[in-house]
mmCIF file of C-alpha atoms in Angstrom:
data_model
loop_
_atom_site.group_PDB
_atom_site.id
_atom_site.type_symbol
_atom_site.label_atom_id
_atom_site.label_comp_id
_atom_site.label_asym_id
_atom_site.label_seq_id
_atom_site.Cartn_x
_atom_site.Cartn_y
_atom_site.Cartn_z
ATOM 1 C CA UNK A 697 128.750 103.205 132.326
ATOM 2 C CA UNK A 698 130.335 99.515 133.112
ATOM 3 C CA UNK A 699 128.789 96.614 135.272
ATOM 4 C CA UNK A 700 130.603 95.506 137.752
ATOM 5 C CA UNK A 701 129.908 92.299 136.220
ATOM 6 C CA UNK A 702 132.002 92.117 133.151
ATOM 7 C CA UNK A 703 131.607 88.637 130.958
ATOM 8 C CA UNK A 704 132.524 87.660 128.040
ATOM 9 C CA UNK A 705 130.005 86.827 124.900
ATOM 10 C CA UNK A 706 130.774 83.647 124.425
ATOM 11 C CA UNK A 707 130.143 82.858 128.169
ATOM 12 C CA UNK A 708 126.486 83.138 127.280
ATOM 13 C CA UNK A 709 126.780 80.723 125.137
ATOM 14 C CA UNK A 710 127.336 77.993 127.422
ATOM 15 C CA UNK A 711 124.436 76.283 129.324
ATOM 16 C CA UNK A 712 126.240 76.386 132.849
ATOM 17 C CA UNK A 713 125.826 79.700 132.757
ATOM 18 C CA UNK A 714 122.448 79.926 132.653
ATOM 19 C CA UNK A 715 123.264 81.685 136.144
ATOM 20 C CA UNK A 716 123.330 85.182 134.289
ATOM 21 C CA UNK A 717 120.264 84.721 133.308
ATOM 22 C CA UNK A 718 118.358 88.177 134.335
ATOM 23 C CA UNK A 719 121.926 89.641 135.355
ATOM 24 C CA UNK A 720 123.118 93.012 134.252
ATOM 25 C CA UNK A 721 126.600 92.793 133.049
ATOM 26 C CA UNK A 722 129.064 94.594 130.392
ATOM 27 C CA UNK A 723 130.273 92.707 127.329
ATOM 28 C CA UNK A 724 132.422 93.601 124.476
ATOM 29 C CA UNK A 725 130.977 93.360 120.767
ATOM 30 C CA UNK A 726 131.142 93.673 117.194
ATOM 31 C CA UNK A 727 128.078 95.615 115.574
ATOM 32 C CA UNK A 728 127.319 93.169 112.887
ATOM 33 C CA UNK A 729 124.063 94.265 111.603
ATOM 34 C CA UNK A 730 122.016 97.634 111.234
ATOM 35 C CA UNK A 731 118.446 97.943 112.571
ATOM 36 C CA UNK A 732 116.614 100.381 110.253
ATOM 37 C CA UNK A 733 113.037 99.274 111.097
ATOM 38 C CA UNK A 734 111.532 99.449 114.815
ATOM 39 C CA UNK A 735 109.434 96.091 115.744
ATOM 40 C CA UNK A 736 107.050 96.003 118.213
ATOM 41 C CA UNK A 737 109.329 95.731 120.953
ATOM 42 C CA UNK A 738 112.181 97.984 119.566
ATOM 43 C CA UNK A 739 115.352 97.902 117.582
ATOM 44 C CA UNK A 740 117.455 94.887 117.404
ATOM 45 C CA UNK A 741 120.793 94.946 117.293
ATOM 46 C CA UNK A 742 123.168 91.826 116.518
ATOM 47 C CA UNK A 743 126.858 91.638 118.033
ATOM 48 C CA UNK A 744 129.251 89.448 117.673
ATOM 49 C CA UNK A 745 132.739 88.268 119.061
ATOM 50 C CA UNK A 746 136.550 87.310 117.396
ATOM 51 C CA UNK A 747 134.720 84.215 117.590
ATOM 52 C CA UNK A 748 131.455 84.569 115.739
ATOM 53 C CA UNK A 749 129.852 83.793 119.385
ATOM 54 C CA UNK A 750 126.808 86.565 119.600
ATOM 55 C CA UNK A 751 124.168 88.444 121.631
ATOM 56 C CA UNK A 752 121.074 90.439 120.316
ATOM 57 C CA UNK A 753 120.991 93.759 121.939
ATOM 58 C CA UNK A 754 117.565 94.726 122.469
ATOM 59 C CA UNK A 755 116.378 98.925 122.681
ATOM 60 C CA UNK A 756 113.099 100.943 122.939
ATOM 61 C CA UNK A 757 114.885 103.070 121.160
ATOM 62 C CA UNK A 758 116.670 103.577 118.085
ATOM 63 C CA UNK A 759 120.710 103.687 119.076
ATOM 64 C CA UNK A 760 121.526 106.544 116.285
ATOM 65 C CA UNK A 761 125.436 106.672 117.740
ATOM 66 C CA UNK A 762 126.499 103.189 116.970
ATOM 67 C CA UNK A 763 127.751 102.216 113.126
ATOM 68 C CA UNK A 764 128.269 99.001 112.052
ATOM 69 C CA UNK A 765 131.829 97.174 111.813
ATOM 70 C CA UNK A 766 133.176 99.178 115.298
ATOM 71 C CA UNK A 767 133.254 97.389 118.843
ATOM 72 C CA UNK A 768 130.889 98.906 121.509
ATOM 73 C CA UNK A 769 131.313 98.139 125.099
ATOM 74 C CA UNK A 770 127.519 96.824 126.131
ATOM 75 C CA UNK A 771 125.990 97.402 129.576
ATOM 76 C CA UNK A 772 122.556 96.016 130.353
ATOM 77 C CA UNK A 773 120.050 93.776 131.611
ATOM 78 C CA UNK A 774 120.000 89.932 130.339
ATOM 79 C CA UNK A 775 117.231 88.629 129.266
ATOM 80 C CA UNK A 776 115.717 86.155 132.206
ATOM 81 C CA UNK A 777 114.955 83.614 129.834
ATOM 82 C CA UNK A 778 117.068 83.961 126.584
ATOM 83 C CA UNK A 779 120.535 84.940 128.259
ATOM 84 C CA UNK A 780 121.949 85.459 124.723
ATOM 85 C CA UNK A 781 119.696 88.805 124.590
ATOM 86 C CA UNK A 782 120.203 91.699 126.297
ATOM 87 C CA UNK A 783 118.228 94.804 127.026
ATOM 88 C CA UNK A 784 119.505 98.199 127.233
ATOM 89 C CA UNK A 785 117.809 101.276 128.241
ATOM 90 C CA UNK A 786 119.215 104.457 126.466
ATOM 91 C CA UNK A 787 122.853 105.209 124.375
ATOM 92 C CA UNK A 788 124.848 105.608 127.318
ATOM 93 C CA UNK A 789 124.559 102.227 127.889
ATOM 94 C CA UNK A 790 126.854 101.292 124.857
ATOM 95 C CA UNK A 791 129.919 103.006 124.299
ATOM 96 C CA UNK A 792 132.363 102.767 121.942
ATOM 97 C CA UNK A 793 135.353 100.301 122.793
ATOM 98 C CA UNK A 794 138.918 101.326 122.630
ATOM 99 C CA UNK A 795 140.402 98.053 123.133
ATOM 100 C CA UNK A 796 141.585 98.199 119.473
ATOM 101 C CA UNK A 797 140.368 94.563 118.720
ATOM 102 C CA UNK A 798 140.942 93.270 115.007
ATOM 103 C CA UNK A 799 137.820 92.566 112.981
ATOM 104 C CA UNK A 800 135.701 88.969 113.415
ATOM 105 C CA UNK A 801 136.684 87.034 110.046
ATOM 106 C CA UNK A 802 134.367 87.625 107.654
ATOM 107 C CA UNK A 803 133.532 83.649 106.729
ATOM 108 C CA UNK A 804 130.462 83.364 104.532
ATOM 109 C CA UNK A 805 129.579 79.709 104.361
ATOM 110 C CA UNK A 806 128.631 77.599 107.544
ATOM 111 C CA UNK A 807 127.584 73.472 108.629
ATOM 112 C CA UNK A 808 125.119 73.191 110.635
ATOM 113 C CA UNK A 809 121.615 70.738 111.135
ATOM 114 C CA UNK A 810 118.492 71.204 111.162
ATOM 115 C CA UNK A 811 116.487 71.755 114.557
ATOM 116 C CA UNK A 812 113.220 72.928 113.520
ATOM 117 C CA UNK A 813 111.423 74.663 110.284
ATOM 118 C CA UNK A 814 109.089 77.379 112.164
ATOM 119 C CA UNK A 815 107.277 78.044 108.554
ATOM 120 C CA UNK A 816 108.221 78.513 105.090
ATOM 121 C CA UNK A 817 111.258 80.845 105.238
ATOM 122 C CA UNK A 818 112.638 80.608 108.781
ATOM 123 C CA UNK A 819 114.284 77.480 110.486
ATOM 124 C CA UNK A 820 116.099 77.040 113.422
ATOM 125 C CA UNK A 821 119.641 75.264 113.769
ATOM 126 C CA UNK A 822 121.847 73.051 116.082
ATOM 127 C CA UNK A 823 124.671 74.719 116.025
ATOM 128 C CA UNK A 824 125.049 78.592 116.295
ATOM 129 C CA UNK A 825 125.951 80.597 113.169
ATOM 130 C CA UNK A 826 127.405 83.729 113.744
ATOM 131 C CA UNK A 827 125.901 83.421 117.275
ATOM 132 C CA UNK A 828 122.705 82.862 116.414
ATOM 133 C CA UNK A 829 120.555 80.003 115.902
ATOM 134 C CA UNK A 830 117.699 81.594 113.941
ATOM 135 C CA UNK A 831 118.079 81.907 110.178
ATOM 136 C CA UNK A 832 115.463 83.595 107.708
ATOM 137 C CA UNK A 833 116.127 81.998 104.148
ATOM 138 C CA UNK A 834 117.625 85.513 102.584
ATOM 139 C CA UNK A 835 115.747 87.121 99.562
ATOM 140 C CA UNK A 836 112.529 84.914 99.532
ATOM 141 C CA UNK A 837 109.192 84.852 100.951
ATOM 142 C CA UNK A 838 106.533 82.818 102.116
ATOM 143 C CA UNK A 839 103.076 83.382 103.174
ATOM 144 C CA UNK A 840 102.401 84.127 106.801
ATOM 145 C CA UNK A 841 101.572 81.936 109.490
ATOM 146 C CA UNK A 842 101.511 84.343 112.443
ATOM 147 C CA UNK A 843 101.756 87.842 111.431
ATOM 148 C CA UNK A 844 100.594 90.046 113.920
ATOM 149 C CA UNK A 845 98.689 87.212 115.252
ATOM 150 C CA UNK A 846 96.966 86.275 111.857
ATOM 151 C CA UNK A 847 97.565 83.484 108.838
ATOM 152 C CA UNK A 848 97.546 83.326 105.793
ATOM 153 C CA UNK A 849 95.519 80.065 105.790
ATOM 154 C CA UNK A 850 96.276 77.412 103.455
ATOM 155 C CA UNK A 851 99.292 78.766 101.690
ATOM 156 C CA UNK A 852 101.080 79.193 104.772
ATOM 157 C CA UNK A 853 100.914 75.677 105.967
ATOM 158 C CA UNK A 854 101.503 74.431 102.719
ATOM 159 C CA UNK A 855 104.671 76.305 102.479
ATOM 160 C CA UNK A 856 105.605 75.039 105.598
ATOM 161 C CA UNK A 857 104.743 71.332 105.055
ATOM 162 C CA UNK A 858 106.803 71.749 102.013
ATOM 163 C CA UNK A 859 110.055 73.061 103.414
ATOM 164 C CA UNK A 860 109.770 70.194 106.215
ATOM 165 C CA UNK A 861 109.799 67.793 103.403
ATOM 166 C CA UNK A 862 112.933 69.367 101.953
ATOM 167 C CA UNK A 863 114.444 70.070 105.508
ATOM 168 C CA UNK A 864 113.692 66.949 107.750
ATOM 169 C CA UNK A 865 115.104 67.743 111.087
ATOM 170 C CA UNK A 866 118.779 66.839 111.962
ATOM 171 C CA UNK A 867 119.259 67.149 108.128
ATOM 172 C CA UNK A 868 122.554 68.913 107.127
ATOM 173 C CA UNK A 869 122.818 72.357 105.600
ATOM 174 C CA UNK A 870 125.587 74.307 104.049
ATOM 175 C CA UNK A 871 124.061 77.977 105.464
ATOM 176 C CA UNK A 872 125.919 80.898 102.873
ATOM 177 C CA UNK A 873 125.333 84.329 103.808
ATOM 178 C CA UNK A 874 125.699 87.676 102.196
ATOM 179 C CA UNK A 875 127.579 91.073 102.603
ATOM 180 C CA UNK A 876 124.311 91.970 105.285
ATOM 181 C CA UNK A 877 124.058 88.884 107.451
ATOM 182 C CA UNK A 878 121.475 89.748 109.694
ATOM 183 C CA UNK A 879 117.584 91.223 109.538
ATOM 184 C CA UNK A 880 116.036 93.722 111.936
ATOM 185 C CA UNK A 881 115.078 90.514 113.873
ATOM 186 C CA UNK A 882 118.185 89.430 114.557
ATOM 187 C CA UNK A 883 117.909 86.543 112.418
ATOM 188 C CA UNK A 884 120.689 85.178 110.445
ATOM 189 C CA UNK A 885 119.614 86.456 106.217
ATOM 190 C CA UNK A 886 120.859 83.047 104.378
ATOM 191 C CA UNK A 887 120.832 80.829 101.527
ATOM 192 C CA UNK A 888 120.299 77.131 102.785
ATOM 193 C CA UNK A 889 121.719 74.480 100.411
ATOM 194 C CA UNK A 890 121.750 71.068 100.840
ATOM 195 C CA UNK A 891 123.755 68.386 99.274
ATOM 196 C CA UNK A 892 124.304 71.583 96.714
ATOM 197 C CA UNK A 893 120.410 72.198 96.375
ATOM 198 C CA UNK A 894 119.698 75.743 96.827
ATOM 199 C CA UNK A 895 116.590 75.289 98.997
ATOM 200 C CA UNK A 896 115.553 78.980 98.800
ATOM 201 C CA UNK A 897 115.075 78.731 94.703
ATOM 202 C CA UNK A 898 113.587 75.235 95.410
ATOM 203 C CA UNK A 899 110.855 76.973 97.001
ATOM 204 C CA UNK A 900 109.865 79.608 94.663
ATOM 205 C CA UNK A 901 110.347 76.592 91.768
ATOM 206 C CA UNK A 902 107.226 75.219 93.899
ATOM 207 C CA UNK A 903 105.635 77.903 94.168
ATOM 208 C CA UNK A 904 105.696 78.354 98.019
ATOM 209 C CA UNK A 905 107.870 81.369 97.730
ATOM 210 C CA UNK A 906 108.042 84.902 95.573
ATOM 211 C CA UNK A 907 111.679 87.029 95.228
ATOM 212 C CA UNK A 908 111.669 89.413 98.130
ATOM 213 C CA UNK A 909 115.188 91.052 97.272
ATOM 214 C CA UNK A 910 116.120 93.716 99.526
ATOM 215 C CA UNK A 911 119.018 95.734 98.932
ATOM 216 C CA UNK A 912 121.699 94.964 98.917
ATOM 217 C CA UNK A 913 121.465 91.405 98.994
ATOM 218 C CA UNK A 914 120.787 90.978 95.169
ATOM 219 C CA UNK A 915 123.038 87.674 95.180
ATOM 220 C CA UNK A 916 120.788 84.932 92.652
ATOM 221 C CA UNK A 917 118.751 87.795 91.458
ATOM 222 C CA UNK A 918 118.567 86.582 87.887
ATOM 223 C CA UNK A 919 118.124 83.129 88.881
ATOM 224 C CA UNK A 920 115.215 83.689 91.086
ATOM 225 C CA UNK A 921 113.097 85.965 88.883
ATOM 226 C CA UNK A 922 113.329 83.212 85.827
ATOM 227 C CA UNK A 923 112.101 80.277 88.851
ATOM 228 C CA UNK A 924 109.056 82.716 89.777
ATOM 229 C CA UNK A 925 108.291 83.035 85.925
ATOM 230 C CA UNK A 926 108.155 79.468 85.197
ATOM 231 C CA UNK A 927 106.024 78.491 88.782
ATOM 232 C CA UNK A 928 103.570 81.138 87.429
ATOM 233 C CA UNK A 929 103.694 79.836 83.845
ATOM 234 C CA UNK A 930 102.857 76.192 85.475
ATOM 235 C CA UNK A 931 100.349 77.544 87.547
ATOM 236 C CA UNK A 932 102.225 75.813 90.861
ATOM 237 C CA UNK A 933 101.462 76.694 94.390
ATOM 238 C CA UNK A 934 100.078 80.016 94.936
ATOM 239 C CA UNK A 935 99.944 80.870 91.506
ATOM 240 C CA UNK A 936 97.038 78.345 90.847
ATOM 241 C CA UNK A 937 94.305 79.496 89.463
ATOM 242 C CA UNK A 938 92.154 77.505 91.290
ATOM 243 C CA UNK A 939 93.505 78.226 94.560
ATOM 244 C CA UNK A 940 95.294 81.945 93.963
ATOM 245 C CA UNK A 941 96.181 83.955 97.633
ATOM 246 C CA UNK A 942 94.662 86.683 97.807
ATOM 247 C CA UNK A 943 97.650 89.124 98.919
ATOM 248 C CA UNK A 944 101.227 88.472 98.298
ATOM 249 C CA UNK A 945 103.170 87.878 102.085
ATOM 250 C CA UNK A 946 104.894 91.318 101.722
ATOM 251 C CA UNK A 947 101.963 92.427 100.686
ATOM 252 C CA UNK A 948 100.078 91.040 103.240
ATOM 253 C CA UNK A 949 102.172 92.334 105.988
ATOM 254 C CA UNK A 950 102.135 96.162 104.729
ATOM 255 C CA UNK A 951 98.489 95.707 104.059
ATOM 256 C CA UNK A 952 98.429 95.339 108.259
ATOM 257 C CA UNK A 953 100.774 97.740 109.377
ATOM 258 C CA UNK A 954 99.053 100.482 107.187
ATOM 259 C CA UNK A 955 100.940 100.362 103.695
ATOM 260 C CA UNK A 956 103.877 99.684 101.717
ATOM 261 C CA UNK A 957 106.771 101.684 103.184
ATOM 262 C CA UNK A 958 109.674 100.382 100.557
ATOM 263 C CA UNK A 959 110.523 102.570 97.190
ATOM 264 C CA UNK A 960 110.444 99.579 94.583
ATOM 265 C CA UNK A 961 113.317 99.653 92.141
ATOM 266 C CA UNK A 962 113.201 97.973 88.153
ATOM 267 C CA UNK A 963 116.247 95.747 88.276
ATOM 268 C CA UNK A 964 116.267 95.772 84.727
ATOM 269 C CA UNK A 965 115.493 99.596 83.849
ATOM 270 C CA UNK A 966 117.770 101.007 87.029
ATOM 271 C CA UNK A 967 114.223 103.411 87.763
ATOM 272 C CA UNK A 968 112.122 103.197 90.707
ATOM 273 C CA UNK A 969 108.599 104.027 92.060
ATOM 274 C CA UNK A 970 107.144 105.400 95.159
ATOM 275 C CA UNK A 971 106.062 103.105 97.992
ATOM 276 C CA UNK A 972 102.530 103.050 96.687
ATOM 277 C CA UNK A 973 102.955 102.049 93.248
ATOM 278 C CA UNK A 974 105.126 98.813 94.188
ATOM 279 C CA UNK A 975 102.712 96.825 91.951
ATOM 280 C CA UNK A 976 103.987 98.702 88.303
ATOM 281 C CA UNK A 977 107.380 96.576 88.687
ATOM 282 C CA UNK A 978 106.985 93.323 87.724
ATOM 283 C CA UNK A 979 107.846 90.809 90.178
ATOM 284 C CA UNK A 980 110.414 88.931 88.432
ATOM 285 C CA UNK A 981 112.077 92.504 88.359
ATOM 286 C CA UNK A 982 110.858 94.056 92.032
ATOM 287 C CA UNK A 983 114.077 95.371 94.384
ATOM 288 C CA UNK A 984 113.318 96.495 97.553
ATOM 289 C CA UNK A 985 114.570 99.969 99.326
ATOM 290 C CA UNK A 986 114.220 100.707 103.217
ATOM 291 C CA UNK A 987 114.884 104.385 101.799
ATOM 292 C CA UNK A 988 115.015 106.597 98.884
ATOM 293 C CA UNK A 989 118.649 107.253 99.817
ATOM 294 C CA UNK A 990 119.635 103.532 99.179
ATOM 295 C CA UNK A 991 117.642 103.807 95.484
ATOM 296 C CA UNK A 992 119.573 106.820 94.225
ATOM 297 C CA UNK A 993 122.756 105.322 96.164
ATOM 298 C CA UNK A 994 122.581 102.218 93.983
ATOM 299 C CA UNK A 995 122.237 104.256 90.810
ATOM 300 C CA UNK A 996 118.383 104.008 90.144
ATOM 301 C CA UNK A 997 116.309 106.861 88.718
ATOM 302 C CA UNK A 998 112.905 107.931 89.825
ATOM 303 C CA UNK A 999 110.087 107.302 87.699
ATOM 304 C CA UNK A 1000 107.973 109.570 86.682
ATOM 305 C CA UNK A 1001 104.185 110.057 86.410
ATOM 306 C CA UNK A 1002 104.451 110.236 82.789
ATOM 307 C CA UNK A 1003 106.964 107.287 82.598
ATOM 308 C CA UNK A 1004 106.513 103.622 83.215
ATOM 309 C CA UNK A 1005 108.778 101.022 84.351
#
């Protein structure tokens, strides 16, 4: 069911019209991202326009009719502070749109600047990529600094301090992103280079970051499990001795929502474990699953008890 107040996306996108702030209205979008994993607050679901303007749908619940790469028709209820969200209430408030419109180009590198580095894997930009300003550096990860209200301390902030150094703000970046552009956040899932330094492997080099490779983004997988090899073999960053954390940051953040919920894949071996037994892959080798589907989908073969990886 329409609003009588129809606008376009990339009306919310301009500041004089922070008027439809709070508004319900109808817009017309490109499903650009899947949300397989309920937050908190819901499932979040990123559209775009022809123009790569966008808008984060927000729902309670899971939307099981919509499929990514189809334009929906969007009624809801703009968010009164972030009018670039928008929160719908049940399916019939997105239907599918017969308008025939061609698909958004598919570009895969971006300019923008820096506007702020919120900890060591997630910055903010100046410009808008692919309607959003949020980007989580794709495939790497950082210890927490506000997970569920808690820190992981020391590691955290150093990984954040470090990634300010590399990232001052206003500093260029060349943002390159993958078949799977955006996270159940909403965030943008990117590599950030600058003057042709891929920052994301500069990190793990340090030792600030681990390989968090989530299929199917397995783009630099090589690459990234050699850096993590050599930061543990020169005992940098978290893999000090001296200072070790005590939980890697997935690991930390299954540890709080109850346990690991991922089947772990060997990229080397093409087998994979249960959940549970995440820690038998070696990390230089670890792929993430959301589902067993997506392991036997990409051609990987269960392990079993009598087998290791």
């Amino acid at each position: 069911m329409k609003s009588d107040l129809e606008v376009r996306i990339a009306e919310l996108a301009m500041q004089d019209r922070s008027d439809l702030k709070g508004s319900e209205v109808t817009v017309s979008g490109f499903l650009a991202g899947e949300a397989e994993e309920p937050l908190e607050d819901g499932y979040n679901y990123p559209f775009i326009d022809e123009n790569m303007n966008g808008i984060l749908v927000k729902s309670q619940q899971k939307l099981n009719h919509l499929e990514r790469g189809k334009w929906f028709n969007i009624t809801g209820m703009l968010d009164s502070t972030h009018q670039q969200e928008m929160h719908v209430t049940s399916e019939a408030n997105v239907e599918p749109s017969h308008s025939h419109k061609a698909t958004p180009p598919q570009e895969k590198q971006f300019i923008s600047s820096v506007k702020k580095v919120v900890d060591g894997d997630t910055i903010h930009l100046e410009t808008p990529v692919l309607g959003t300003t949020k980007v989580r550096f794709v495939s790497i990860d950082t210890p927490e600094t506000n997970y569920q209200g808690q820190s992981q301390g020391y590691h955290a902030e150093e990984a954040t301090r470090q990634l300010e150094y590399l990232l001052p703000l206003g500093e260029r970046v060349d943002i390159h992103v993958g078949d799977e552009p955006f996270d159940q956040y909403g965030r943008l899932l990117a590599v950030v280079v600058k003057n042709e330094q891929n920052i994301n492997l500069e990190m793990i080099e340090l030792g600030m970051a681990v390989p968090y490779f989530i299929y199917p983004n397995l783009v630099n997988f090589n690459e990234y499990g050699e850096a993590v090899v050599r930061a543990k073999e020169f005992c940098k960053g978290i893999w000090n001795p001296e200072r070790p954390i005590d939980e890697l940051p997935y690991e930390f953040r299954f540890n709080k929502r109850g346990g690991p919920n991922k089947f772990v894949g060997h990229h080397a071996t093409k087998m994979y474990v249960e959940p549970s037994k995440w820690e038998s892959v070696p990390i230089e080798y670890r792929v993430f699953f959301l589902n067993e589907k997506d392991a036997k989908d990409a051609g990987y073969d269960k392990v079993q008890d009598s087998n290791q990886c």
